[in-house]
CSV table of C-alpha atoms in Angstrom, one decimal:
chain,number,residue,atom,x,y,z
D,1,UNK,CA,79.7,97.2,120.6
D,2,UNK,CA,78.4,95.6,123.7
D,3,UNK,CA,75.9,98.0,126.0
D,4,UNK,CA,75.1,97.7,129.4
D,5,UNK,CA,71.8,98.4,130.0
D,6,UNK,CA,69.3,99.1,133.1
D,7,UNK,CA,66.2,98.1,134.2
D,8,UNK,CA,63.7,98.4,136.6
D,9,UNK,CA,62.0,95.2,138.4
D,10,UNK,CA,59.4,94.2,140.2
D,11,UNK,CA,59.3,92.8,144.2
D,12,UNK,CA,57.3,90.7,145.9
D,13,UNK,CA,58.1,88.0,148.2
D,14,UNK,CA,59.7,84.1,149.1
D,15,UNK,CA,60.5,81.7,151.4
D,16,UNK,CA,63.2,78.9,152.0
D,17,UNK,CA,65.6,77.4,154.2
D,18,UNK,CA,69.3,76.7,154.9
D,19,UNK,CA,71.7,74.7,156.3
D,20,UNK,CA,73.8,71.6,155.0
D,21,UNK,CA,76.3,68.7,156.5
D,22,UNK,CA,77.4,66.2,154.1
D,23,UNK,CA,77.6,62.0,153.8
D,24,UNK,CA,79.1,60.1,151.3
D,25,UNK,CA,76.8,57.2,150.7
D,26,UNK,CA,78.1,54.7,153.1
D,27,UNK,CA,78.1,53.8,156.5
D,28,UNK,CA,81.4,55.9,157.1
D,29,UNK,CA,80.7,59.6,159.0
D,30,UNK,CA,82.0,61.6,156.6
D,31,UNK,CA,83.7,65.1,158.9
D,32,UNK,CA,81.8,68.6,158.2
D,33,UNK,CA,81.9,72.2,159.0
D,34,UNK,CA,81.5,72.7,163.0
D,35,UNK,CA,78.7,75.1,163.1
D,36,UNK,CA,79.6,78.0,165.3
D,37,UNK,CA,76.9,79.2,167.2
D,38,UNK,CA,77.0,82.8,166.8
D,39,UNK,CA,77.0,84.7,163.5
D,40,UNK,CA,80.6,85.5,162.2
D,41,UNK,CA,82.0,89.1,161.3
D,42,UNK,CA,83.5,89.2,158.4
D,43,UNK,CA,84.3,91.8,155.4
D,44,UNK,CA,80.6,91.2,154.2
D,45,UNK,CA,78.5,91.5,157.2
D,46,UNK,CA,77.4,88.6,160.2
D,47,UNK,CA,77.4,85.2,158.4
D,48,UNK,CA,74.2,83.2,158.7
D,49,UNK,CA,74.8,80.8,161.9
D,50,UNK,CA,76.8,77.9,161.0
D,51,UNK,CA,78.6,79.3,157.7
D,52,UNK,CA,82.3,78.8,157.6
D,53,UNK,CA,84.3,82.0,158.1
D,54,UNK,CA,85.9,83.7,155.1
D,55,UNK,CA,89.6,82.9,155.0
D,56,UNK,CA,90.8,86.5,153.5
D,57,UNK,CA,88.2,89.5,152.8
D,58,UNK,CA,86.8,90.8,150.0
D,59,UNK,CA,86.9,87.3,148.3
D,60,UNK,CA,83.8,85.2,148.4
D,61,UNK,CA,85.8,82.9,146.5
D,62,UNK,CA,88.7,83.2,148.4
D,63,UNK,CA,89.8,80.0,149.6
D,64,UNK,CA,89.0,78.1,146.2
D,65,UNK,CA,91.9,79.7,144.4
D,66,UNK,CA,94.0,78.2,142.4
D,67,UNK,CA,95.3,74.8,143.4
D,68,UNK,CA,94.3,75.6,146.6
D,69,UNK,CA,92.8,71.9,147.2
D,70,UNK,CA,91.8,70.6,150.6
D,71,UNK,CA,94.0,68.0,152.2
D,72,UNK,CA,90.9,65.5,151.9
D,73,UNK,CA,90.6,65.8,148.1
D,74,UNK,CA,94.4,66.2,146.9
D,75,UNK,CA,94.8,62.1,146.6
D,76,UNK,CA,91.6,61.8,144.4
D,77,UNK,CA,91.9,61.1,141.1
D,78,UNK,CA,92.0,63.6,138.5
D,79,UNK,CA,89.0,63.3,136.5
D,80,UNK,CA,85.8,65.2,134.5
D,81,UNK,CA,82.2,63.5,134.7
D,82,UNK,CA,80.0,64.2,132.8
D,83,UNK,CA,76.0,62.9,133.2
D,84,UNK,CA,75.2,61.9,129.9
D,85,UNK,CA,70.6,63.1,130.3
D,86,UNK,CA,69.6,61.4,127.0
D,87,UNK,CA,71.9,58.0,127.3
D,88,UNK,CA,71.2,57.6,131.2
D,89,UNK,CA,74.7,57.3,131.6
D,90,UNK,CA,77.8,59.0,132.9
D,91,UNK,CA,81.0,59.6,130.9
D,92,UNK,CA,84.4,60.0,132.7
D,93,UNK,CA,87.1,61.9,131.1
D,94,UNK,CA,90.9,61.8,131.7
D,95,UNK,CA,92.2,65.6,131.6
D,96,UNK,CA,95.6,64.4,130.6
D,97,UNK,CA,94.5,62.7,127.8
D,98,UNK,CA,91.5,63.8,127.1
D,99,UNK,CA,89.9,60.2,126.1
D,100,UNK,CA,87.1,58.6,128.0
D,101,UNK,CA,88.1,56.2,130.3
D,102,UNK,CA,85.0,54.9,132.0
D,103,UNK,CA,81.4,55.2,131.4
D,104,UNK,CA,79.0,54.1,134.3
D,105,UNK,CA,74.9,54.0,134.9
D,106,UNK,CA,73.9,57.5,136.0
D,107,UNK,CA,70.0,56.7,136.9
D,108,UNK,CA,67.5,57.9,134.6
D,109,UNK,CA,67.8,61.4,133.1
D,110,UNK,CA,71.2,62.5,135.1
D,111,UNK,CA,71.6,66.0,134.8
D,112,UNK,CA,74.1,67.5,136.9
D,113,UNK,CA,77.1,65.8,139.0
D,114,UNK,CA,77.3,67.7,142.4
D,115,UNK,CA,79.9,67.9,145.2
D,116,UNK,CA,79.2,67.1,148.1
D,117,UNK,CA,79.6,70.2,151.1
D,118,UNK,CA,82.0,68.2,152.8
D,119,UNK,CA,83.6,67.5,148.8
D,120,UNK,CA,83.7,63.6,149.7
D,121,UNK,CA,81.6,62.4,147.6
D,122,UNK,CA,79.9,63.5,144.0
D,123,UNK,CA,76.2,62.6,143.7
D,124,UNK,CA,74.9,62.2,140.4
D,125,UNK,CA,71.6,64.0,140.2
D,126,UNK,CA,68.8,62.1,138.4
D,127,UNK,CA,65.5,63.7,138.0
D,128,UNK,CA,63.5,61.1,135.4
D,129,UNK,CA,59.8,61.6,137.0
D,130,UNK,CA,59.0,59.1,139.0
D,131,UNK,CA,61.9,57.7,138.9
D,132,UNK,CA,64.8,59.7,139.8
D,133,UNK,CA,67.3,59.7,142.4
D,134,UNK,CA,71.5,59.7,143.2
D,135,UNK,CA,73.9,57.7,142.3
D,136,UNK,CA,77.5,58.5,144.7
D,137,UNK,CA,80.8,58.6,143.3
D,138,UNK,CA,84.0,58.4,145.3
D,139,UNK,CA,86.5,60.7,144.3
D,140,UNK,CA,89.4,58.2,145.3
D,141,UNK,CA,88.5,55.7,143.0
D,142,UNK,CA,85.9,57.7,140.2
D,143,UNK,CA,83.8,54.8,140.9
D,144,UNK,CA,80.1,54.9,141.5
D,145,UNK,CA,78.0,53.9,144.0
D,146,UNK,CA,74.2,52.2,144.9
D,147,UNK,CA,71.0,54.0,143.1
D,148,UNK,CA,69.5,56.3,145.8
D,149,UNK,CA,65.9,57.0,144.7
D,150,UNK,CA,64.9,60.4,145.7
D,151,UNK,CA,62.4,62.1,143.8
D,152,UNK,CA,62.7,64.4,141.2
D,153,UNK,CA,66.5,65.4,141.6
D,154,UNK,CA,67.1,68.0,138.9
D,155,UNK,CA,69.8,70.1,141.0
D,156,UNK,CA,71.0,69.4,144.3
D,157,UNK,CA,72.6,72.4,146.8
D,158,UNK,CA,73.3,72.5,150.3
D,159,UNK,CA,72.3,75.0,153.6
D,160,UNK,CA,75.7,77.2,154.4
D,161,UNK,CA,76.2,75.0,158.1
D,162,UNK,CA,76.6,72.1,156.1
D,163,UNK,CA,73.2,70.1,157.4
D,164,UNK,CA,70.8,69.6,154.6
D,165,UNK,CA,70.5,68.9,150.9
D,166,UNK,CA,68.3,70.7,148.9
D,167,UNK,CA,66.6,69.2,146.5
D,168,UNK,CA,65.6,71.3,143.3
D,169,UNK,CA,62.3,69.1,142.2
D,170,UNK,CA,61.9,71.0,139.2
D,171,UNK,CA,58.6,69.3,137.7
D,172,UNK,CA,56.8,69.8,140.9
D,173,UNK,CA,58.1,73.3,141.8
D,174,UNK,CA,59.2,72.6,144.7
D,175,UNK,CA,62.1,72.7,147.1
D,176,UNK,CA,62.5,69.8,149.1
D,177,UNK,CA,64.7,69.0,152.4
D,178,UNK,CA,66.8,66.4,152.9
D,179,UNK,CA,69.0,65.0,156.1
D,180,UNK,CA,72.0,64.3,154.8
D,181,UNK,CA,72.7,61.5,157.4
D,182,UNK,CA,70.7,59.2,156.5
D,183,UNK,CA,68.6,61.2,153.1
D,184,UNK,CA,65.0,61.1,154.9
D,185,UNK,CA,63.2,64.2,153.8
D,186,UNK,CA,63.0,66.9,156.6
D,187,UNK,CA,59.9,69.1,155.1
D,188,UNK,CA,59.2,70.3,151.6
D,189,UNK,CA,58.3,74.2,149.8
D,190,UNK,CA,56.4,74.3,146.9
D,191,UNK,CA,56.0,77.6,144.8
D,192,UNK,CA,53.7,77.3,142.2
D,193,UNK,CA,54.3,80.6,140.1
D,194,UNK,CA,58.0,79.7,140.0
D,195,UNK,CA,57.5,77.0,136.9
D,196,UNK,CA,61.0,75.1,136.3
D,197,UNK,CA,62.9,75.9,139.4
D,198,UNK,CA,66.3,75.8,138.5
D,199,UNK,CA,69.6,77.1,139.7
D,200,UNK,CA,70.1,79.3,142.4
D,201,UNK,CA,73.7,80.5,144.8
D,202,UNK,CA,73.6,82.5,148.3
D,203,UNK,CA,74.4,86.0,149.0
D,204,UNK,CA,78.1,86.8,151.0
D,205,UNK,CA,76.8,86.1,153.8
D,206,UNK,CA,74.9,83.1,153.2
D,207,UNK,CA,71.3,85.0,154.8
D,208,UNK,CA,69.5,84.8,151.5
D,209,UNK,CA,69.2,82.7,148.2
D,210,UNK,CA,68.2,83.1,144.6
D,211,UNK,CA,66.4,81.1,142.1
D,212,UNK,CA,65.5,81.2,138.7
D,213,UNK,CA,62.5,80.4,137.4
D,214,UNK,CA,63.6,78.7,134.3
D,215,UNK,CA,59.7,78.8,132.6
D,216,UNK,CA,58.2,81.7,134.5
D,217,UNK,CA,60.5,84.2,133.2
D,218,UNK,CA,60.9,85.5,137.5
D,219,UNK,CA,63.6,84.9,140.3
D,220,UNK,CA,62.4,84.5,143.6
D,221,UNK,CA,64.5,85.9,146.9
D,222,UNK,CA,64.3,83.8,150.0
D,223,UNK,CA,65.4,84.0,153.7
D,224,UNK,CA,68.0,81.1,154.0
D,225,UNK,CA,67.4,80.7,157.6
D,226,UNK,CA,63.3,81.6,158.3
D,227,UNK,CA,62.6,80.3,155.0
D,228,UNK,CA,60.5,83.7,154.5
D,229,UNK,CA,59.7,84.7,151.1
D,230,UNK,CA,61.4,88.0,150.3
D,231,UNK,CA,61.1,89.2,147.0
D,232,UNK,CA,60.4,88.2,143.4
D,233,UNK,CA,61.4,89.5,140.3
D,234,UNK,CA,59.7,89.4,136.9
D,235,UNK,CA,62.9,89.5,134.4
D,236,UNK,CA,62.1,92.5,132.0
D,237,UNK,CA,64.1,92.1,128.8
D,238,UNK,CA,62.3,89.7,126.9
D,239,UNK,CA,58.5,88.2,127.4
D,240,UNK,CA,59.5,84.8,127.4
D,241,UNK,CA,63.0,84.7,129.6
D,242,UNK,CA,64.5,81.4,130.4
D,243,UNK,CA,66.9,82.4,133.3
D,244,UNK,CA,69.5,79.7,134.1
D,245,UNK,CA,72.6,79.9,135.9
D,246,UNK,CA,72.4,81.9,139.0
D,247,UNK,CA,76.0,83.1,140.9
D,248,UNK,CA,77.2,85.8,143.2
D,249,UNK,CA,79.9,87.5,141.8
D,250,UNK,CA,83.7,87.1,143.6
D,251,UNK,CA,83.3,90.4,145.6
D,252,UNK,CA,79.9,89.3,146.5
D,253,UNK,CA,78.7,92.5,145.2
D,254,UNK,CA,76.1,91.1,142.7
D,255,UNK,CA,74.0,88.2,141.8
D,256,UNK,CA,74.4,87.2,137.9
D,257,UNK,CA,71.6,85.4,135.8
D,258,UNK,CA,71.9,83.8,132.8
D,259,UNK,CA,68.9,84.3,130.7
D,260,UNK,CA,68.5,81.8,127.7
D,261,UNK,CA,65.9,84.1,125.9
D,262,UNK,CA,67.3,87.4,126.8
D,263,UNK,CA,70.6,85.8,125.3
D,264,UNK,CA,72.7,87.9,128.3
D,265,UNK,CA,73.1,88.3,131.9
D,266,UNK,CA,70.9,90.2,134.8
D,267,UNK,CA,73.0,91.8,137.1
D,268,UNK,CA,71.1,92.2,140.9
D,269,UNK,CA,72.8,94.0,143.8
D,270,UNK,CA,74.2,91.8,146.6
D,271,UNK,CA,70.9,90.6,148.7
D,272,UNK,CA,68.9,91.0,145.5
D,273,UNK,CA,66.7,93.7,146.6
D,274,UNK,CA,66.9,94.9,142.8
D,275,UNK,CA,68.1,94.5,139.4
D,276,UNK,CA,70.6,97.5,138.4
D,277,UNK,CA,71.3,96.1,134.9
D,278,UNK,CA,71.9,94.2,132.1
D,279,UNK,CA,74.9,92.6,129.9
D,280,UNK,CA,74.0,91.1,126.7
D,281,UNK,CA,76.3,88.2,126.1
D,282,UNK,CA,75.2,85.7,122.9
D,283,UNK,CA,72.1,83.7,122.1
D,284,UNK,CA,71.1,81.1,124.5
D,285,UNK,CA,73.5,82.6,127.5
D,286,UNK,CA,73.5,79.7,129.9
D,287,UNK,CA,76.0,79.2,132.5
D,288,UNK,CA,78.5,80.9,134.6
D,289,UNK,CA,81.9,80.4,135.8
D,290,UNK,CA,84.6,82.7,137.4
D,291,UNK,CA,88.2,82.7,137.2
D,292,UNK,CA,90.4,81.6,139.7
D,293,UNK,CA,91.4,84.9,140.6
D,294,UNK,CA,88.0,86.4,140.5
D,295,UNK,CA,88.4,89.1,137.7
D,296,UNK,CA,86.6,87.3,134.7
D,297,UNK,CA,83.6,85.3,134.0
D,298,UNK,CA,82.6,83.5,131.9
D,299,UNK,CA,79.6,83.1,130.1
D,300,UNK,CA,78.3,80.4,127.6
D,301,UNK,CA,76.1,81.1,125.1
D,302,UNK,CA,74.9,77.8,124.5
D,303,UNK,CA,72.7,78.7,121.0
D,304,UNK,CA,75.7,81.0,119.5
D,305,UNK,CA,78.2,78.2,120.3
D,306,UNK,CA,80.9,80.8,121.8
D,307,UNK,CA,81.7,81.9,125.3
D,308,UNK,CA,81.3,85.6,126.7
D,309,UNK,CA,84.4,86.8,128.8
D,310,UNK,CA,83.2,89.5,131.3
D,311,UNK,CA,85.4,92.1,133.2
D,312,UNK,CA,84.2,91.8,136.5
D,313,UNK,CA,85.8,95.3,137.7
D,314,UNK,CA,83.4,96.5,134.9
D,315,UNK,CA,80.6,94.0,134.0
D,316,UNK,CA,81.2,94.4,130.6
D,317,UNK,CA,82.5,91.4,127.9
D,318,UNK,CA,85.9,91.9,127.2
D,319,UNK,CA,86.1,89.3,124.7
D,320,UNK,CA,84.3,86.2,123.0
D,321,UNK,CA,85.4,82.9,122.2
D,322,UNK,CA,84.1,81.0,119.6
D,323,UNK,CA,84.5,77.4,119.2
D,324,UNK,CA,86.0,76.4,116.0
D,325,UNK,CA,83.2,74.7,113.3
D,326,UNK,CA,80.1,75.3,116.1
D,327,UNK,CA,79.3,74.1,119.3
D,328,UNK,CA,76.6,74.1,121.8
D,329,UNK,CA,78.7,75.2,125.0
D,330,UNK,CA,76.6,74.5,128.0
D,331,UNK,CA,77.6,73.5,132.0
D,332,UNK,CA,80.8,72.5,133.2
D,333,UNK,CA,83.7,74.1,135.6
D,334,UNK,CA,87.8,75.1,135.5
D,335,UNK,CA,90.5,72.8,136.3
D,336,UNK,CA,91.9,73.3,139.4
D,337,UNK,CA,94.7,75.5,138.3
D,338,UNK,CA,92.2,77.9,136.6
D,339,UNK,CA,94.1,77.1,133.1
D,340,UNK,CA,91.3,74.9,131.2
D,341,UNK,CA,87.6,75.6,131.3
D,342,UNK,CA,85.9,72.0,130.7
D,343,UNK,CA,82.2,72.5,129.0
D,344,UNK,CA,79.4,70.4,128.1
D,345,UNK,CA,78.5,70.3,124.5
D,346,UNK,CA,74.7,69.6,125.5
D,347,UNK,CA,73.5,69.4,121.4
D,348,UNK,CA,76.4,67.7,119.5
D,349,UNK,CA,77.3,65.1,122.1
D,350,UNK,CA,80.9,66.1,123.1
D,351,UNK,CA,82.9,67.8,125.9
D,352,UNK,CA,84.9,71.1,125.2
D,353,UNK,CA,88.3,71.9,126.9
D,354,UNK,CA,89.0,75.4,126.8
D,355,UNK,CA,92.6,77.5,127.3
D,356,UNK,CA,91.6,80.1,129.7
D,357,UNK,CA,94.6,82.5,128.8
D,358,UNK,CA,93.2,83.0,125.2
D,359,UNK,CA,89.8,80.7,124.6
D,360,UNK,CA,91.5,78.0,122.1
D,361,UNK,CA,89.9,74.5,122.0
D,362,UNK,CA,92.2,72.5,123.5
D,363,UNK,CA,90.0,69.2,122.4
D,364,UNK,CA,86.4,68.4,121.8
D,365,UNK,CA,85.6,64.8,123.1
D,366,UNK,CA,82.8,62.8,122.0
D,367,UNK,CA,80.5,61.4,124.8
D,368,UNK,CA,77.1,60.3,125.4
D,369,UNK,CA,73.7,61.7,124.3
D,370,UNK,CA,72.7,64.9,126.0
D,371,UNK,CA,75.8,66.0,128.0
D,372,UNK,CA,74.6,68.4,130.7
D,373,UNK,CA,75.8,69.9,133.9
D,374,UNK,CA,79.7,68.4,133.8
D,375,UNK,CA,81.9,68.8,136.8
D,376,UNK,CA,86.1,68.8,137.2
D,377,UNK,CA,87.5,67.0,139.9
D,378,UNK,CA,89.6,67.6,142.4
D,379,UNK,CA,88.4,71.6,143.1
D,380,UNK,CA,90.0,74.2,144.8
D,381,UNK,CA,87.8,75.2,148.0
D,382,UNK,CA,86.7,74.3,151.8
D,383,UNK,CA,83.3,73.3,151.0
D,384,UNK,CA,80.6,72.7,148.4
D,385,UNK,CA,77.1,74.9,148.1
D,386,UNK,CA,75.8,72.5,145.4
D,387,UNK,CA,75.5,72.6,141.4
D,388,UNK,CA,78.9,71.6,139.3
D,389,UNK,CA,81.1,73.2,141.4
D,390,UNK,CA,79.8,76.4,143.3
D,391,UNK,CA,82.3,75.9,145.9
D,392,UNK,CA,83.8,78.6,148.4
């Protein structure tokens, strides 16, 4: 039986930044968010300035229901990428088939493909030290773009106003931002006792962010818009955590951390002023995804090749899928009508598709070497915050 345990933490303190517009690589202005000037009301507090309204309340995820797609996105083709880290290369997958249909250059090391905030564009995230960068996609076509070099591109988010890119430099520890109209670097964080800077998502209200600390065993707390250092967190469950995947929960009443080494999830409250528990999940818990209607997630466990579904009324598992003869489930997203939950197979080369309704493997499909951080397209939602698909 599955126990939910608690546990105290540690606080100290972080800094950051936040806003984000969002270009397409090309000369064409790509439209964005307006930025309102004063701090919305909504069902979770005043938004940070320039953060979209929430369309219903008590929703965080609201507006990226299912096929609820944006009238920009609904004529782009229906398609899964998936950056390829060991091969340098992307795969693209047709979800009707489920056969690759194209395989492009993804620069060297790509490890995530992220939509853009204004969702016109996927970037391919290199981060290959010195050598990493972007490569664009167009939705339209699923075709790819010019290199971009930026430096060290693990993960790529963007500020809630839609302004800036932020750059996750992992190696160097460091947060870097970026303009998004013409990608010329705006000013750069470091942390140094945050080794592996990873993954991170924004409270309701957009007014703070959290990181993980993938080799540091910590998450750090920043102020989105002073770029103050709030808090930091040493994780308590094992000695040698690995958190990953870091997402506010639908109700926006808790931050969830996938923790590698822990093999589970932290739960923090929602501004992450402290950790009120933990849900052990399966060895080598990795990512997080949430259902379309904002009652499950789920959880891969990347080491046990199965996937922890979580009652999020509860926070407790309410059931585990394994996939059939082993697997090493890893990043991905849902399709846009919530029924298939496409996954990465980051050990044995392949891509999963899941049935949501009762976890059967609807097809694994050979790809590259090193499939990583996957994403579905078209997605439900108004605008991107980064990562695979963390789009609200």
């Amino acid at each position: 039986m599955v126990t939910w345990r608690r546990s105290g933490l540690l606080a100290v303190t972080l800094l950051l930044l936040g806003t984000a517009c969002t270009a397409a690589d090309t000369d064409r202005q790509r439209p964005r968010a307006t930025p309102s000037k004063k701090a919305a009301a909504t069902p979770f507090g005043p938004l940070v300035a320039g953060m979209p309204a929430y369309p219903s309340s008590g929703n965080a995820y609201a507006g990226a229901g299912p096929n609820m797609l944006a009238e920009p996105v609904r004529g782009d083709k229906a398609l899964v990428y998936v950056p390829n880290t060991n091969s340098n290369n992307v795969s693209v997958i047709d979800p009707n088939t489920y056969r690759v249909v194209d395989t492009f250059p993804g620069g060297p090391e790509p490890q995530h493909v992220v939509p853009s905030y204004d969702l016109r564009t996927l970037y391919v995230a290199s981060d290959q030290v010195p050598d990493g960068g972007l490569v664009p996609i167009d939705p339209r076509t699923g075709k790819p773009g010019a290199f971009r070099k930026l430096e060290d591109v693990y993960n790529l988010y963007f500020t809630p106003d839609g302004r800036q890119a932020i750059v996750v430099a992992e190696a160097y520890q460091r947060l870097d931002f970026y303009d998004l109209a013409n990608w010329q670097r705006l000013r750069s964080e470091r942390f140094p006792d945050c080794k592996g800077v990873n993954h991170m998502d924004y409270s309701a209200d957009g007014k703070i962010m959290m990181f993980s600390c993938e080799f540091a065993n910590r998450m750090l707390v920043l102020d989105t818009a002073s770029l103050r250092k709030l808090r930091e967190f040493a994780l308590t469950e094992t000695a040698d955590g690995m958190p990953q995947d870091t997402r506010l929960t639908p109700d926006g009443q808790h931050f969830l951390v996938a923790d590698m080494h822990a093999h589970g999830v932290y739960v923090f409250d929602a501004q992450a002023t402290r950790q009120t528990g933990f849900v052990p999940t399966g060895k080598g818990a990795h990512g997080i995804y949430f259902s379309r209607d904002g009652k499950l997630a789920y959880v891969t466990n990347r080491d046990a090749g199965s996937i922890s579904v979580l009652d999020l009324a509860t926070l407790k598992p309410a059931t585990t899928w394994k996939i059939p003869g082993g697997g090493s489930p890893d990043m991905g997203g849902l399709s846009a009508d919530g029924t298939t939950l496409w996954l990465s197979g980051r050990y044995h080369n392949e891509v999963y598709a899941l049935r949501t309704s009762d976890g059967k493997l609807l097809a694994r499909i050979p790809v590259g070497n090193g499939p990583h951080g996957l994403t579905v397209w078209p997605q439900p939602g108004r605008y991107s915050l980064g990562h695979t698909a963390n789009i609200r």
